[in-house]
Coordinates of C-alpha atoms in Angstrom, one line a residue:
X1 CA 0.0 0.0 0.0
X2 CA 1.6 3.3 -0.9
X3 CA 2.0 6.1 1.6
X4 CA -1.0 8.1 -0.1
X5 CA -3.2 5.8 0.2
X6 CA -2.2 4.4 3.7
X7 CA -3.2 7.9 4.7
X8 CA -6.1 8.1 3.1
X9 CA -6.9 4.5 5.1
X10 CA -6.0 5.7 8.3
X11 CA -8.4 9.1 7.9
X12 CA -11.2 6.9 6.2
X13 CA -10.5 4.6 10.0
X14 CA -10.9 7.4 12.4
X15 CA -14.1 8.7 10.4
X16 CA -15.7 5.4 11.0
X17 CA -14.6 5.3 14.3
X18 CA -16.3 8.9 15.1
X19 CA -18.9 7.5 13.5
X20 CA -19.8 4.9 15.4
X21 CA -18.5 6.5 18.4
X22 CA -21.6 9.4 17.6
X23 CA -23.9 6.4 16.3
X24 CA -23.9 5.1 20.1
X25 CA -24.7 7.5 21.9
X26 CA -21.8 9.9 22.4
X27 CA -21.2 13.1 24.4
X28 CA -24.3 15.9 25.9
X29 CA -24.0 18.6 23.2
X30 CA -22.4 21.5 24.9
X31 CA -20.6 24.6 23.6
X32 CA -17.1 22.4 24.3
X33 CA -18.0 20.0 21.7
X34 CA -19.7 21.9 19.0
X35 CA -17.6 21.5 16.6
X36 CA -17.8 18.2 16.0
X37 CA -21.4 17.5 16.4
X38 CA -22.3 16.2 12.7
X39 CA -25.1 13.5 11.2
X40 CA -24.6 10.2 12.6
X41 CA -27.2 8.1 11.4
X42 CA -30.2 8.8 9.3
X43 CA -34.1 6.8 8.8
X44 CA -35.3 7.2 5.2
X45 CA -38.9 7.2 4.6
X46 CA -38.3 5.3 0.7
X47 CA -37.2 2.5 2.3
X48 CA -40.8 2.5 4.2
X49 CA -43.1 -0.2 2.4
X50 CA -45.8 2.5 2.6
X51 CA -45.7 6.1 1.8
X52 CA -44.6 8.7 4.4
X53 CA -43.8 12.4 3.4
X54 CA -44.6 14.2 7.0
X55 CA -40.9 14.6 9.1
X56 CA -43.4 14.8 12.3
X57 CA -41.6 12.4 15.2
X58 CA -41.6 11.3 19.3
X59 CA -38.4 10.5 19.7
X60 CA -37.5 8.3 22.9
X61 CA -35.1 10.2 25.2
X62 CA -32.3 8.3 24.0
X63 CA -33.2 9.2 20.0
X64 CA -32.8 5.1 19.9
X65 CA -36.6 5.0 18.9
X66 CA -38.9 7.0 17.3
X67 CA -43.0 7.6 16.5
X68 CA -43.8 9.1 12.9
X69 CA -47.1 8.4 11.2
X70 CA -48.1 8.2 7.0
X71 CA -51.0 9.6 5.5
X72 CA -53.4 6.5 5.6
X73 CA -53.4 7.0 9.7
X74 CA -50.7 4.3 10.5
X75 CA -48.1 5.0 13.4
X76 CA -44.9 3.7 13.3
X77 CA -42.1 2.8 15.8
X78 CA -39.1 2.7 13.9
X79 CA -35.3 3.1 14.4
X80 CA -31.9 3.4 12.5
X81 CA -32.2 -0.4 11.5
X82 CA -35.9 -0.1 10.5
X83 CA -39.3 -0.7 11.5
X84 CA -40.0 -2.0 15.4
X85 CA -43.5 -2.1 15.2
X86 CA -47.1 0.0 13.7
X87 CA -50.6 0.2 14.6
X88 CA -53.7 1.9 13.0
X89 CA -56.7 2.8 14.8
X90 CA -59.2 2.9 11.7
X91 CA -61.4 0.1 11.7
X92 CA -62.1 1.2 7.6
X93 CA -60.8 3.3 5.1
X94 CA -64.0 6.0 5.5
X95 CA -63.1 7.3 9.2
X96 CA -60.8 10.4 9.7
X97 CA -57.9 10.1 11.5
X98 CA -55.8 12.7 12.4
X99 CA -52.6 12.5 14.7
X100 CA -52.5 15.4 17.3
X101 CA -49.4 14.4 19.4
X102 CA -47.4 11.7 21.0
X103 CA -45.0 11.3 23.5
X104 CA -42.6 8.2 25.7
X105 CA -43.4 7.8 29.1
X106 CA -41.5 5.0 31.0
X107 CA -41.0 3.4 27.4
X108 CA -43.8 3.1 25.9
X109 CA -45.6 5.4 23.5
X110 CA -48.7 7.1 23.8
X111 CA -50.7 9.0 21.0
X112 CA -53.1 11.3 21.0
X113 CA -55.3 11.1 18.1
X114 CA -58.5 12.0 16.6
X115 CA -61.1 9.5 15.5
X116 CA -64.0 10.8 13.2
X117 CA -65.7 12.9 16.2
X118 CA -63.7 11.6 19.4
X119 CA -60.4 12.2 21.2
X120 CA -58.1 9.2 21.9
X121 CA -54.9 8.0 24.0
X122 CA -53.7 4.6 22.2
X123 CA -56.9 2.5 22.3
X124 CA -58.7 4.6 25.0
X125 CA -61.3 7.2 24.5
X126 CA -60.7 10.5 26.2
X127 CA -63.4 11.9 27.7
X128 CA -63.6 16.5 27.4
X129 CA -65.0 18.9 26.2
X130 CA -62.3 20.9 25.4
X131 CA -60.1 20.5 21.9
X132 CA -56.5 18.7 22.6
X133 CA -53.6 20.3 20.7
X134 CA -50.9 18.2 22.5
X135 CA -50.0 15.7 25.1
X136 CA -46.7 16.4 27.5
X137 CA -45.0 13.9 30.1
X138 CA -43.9 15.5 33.7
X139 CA -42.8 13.1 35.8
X140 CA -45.2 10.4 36.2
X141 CA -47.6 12.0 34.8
X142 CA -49.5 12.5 31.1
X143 CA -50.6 16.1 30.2
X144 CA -53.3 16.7 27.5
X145 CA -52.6 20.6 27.0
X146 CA -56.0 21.8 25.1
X147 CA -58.4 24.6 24.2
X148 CA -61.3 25.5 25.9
X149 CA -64.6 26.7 24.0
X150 CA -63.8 30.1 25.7
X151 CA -60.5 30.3 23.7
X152 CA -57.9 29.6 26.7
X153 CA -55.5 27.1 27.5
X154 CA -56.1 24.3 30.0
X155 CA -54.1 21.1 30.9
X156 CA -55.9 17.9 31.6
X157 CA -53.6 15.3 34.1
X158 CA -55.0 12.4 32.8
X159 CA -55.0 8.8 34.9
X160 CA -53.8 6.1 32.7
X161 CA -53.9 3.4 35.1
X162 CA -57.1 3.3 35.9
X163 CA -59.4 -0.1 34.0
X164 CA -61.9 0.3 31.6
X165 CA -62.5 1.5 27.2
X166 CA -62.3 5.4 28.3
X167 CA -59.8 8.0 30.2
X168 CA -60.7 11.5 31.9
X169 CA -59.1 13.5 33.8
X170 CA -57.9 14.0 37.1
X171 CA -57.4 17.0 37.2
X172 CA -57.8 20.2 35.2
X173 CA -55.1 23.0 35.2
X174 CA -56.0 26.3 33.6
X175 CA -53.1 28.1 31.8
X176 CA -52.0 31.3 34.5
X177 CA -53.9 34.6 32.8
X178 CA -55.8 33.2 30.4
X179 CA -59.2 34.6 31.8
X180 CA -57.2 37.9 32.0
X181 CA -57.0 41.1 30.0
X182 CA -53.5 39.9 28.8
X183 CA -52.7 41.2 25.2
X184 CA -49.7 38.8 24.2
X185 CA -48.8 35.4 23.3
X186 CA -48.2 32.1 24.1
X187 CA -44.7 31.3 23.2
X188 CA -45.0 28.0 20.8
X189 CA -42.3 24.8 21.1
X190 CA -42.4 25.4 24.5
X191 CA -43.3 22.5 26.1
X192 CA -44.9 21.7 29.6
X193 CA -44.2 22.2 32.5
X194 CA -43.2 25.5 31.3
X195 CA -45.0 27.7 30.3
X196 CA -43.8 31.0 28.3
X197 CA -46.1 34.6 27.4
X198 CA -45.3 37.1 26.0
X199 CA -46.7 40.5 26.0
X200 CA -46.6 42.6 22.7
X201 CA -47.1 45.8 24.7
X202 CA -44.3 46.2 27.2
X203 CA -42.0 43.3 25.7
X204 CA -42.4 41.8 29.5
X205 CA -42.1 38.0 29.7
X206 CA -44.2 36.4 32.5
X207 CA -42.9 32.6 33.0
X208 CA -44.8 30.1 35.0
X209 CA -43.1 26.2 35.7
X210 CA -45.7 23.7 37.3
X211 CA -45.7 22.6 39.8
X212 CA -43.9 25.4 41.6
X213 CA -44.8 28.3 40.2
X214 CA -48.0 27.7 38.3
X215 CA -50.7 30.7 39.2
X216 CA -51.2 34.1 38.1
X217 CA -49.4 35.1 41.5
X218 CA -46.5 33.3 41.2
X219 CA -45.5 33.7 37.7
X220 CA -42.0 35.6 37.4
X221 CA -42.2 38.7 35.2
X222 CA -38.9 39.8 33.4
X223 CA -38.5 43.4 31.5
X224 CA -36.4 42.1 28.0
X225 CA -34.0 44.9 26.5
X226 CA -35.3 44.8 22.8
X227 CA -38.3 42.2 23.0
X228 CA -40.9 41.2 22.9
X229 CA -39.2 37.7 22.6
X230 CA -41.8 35.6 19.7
X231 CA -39.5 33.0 18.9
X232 CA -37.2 31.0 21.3
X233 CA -36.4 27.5 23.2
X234 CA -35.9 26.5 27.0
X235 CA -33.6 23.7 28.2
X236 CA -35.1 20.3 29.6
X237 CA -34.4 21.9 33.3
X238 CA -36.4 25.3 32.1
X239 CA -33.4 27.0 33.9
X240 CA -32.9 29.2 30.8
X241 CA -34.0 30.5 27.9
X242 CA -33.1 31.4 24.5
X243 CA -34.9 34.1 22.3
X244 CA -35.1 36.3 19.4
X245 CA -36.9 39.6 19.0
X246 CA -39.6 40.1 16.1
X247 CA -36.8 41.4 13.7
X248 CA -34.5 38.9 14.5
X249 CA -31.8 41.3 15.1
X250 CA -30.0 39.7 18.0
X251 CA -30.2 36.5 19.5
X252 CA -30.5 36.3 23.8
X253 CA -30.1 33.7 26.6
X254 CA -32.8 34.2 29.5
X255 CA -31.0 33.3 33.0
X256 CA -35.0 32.5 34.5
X257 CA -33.2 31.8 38.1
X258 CA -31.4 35.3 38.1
X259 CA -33.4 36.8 35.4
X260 CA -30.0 38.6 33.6
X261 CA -30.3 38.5 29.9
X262 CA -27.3 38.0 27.6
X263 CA -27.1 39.0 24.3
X264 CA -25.0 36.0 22.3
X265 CA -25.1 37.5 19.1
X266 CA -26.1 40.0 16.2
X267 CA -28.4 38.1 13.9
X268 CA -28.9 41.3 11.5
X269 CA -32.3 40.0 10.6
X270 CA -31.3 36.5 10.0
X271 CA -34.6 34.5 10.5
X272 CA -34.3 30.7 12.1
X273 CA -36.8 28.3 11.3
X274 CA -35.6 26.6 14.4
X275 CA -34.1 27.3 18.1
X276 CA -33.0 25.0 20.7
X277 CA -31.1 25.1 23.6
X278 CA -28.8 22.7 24.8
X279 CA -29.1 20.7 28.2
X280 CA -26.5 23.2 29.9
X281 CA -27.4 26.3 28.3
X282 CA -24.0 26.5 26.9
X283 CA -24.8 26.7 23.3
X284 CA -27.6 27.6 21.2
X285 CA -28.6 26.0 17.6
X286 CA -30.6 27.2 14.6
X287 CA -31.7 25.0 11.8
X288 CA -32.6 26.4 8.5
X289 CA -31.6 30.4 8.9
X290 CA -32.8 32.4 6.5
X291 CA -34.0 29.6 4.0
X292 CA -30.5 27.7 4.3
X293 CA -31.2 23.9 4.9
X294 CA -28.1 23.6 7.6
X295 CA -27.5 23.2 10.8
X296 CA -25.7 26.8 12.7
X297 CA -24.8 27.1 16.7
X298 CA -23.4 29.8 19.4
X299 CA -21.3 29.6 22.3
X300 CA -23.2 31.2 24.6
X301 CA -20.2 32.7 26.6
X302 CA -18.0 34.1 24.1
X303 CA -20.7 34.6 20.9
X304 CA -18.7 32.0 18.4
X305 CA -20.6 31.0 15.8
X306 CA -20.4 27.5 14.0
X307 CA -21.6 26.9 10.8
X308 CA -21.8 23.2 10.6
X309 CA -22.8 22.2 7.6
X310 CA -25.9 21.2 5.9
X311 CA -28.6 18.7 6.9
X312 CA -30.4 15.7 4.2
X313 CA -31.9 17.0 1.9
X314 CA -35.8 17.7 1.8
X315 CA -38.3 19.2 -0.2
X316 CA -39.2 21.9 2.4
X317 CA -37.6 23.3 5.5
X318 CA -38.0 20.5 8.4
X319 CA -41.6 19.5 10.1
X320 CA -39.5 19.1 13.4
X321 CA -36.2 19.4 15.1
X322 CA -35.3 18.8 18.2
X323 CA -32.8 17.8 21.0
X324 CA -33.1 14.2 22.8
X325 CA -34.5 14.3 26.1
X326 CA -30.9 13.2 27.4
X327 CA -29.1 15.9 25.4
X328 CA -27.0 14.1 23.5
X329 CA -28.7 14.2 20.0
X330 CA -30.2 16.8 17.3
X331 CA -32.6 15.4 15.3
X332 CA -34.3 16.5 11.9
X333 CA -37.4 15.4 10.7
X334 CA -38.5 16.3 7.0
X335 CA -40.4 14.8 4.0
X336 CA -37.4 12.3 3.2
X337 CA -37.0 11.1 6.6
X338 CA -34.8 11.8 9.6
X339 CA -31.4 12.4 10.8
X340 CA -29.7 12.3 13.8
X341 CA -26.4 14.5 14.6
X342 CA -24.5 13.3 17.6
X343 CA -21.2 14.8 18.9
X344 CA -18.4 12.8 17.4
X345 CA -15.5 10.7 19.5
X346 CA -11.9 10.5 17.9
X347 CA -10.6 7.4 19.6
X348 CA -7.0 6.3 19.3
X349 CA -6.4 2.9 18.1

């Protein structure tokens, strides 16, 4: 073997090793590591015996697992090396069906659904009179966040172990302020526990986590330097929270505990499809800026950006993205299917 292509053996060796390193499982994405976070493993939707265009997913919190759905109402579990399993609720090909939400708890999935006229967890009817728009896990616990006929937000605790064909709720949890004269928004992508609005006359943020702080009393108000914030993410912890004005002129990090507010970066009007935040707050992502199908991150303590490249290729800019509930993977969810970017491990042979 000459020395040229020994090289070119040895670099194509350590690639695969970071590859599989990153396939595993890897590092928590932090600001330390950015650099060498990069698609590790990807599930195409053509190599699906039935047709799926929607990038919709549930990941499990390890991204080892996830819930998408295809147009004729079936929900799969699927992972890197293919289909685990699939169900359909439709008994025949004239009912509607239409996928609201899903989500893990201890394992095993659970989606919310819609069946011609009713409301469904898996194979249970969900008794309410309000109009679910997503279902969250805290703890223990199952949350169906809906929409009452009044136009506010409530969240039903529902009990899934008790017997029987239907489930109702425990308890009922209206959204802090919703009855009030409040002129603002709910901050989207935000999931429960916490619980993010934003008011479009003062550029005040009012955050509410339950169970702590959960009432119109307890909410913590903060006064943002150039908000209102409309578009932004919160770590797993809801310690923090990053955010972008309406002209997307600088990107911010939200210390909730302290309530100081950084300023990462000038975006100069650069819009991004998508936020997150990692686990530590150290670094903050965007996926697809300003029409750009790639993947772009901050250190949050000295404001270094990281282009890192661009994501598979779709049709349109992602149905979801998000990070694994134990931080160590970004995943992208399109028309063609999904990929998973993990932070990559050199080792030495």
């Amino acid at each position: 073997m000459t020395g040229s292509r020994l090289r070119l053996f040895a670099i194509v060796c350590a690639l695969n090793f970071c590859l599989l390193s990153a396939a595993q499982g890897g590092a928590v994405i932090r600001a330390g590591n950015l650099e060498r976070l990069r698609p590790a493993a990807r599930i195409d939707f053509a190599d699906f015996p039935e047709e799926l265009q929607i990038g919709w997913f549930e990941a499990k919190s390890d991204a080892s697992e996830f819930m998408v759905f295809d147009g004729a109402g079936r929900i799969y579990r699927v992972g890197v090396a293919g289909i685990i399993d699939s169900v359909t609720y439709r008994v025949d090909e004239a009912q509607v069906f239409s996928l609201i939400d899903a989500v893990y708890a201890d394992e095993d999935p659970f989606a919310l659904y819609l069946l011609d006229d009713a409301y469904f967890i898996n194979d249970r009817q969900l008794w309410t009179d309000d109009f679910p728009v997503a279902i969250h896990r805290v703890d223990q616990s199952l949350f169906v966040e809906a929409i009452t006929d009044r136009g506010a937000t409530a969240y039903h605790e529902v009990a899934l172990e008790t017997e029987g064909e239907t489930i109702s709720a425990v308890s009922i949890i209206d959204l802090p302020g919703s009855d009030s004269e409040f002129i603002g928004m709910l901050i989207g992508r935000i999931d429960f526990p916490s619980v993010l609005l934003s008011s479009l006359v003062d550029s005040a943020l009012t955050a509410y986590r339950y169970p702590e702080a959960f009432s119109s009393e307890s909410g913590r108000v903060y006064e943002l330097d150039g908000g209102p914030a409309v578009a932004g993410a919160i770590n797993g912890e809801g310690s923090h929270f990053a955010w972008s004005d309406p002209a997307s002129a600088r990107l911010n990090l939200l210390d909730i505990a302290s309530g100081g507010n950084a300023v990462v970066a000038e975006l100069d009007g650069a819009y991004a499809q998508y936020h997150l935040l990692t686990a530590d707050a150290s670094a903050i992502l965007a996926v697809n800026m300003d029409f750009k199908p790639e993947v772009f991150a901050w250190d949050v303590a000295t404001g270094e950006r990281y282009d890192l490249g661009a994501y598979r290729e779709c049709e349109r800019i992602p149905d979801k993205v998000a990070i694994s509930g134990d931080g160590k993977a970004l995943i992208i969810g399109c028309d063609t299917g999904l990929e998973i970017w993990r932070v990559a491990e050199m080792k030495e042979e």
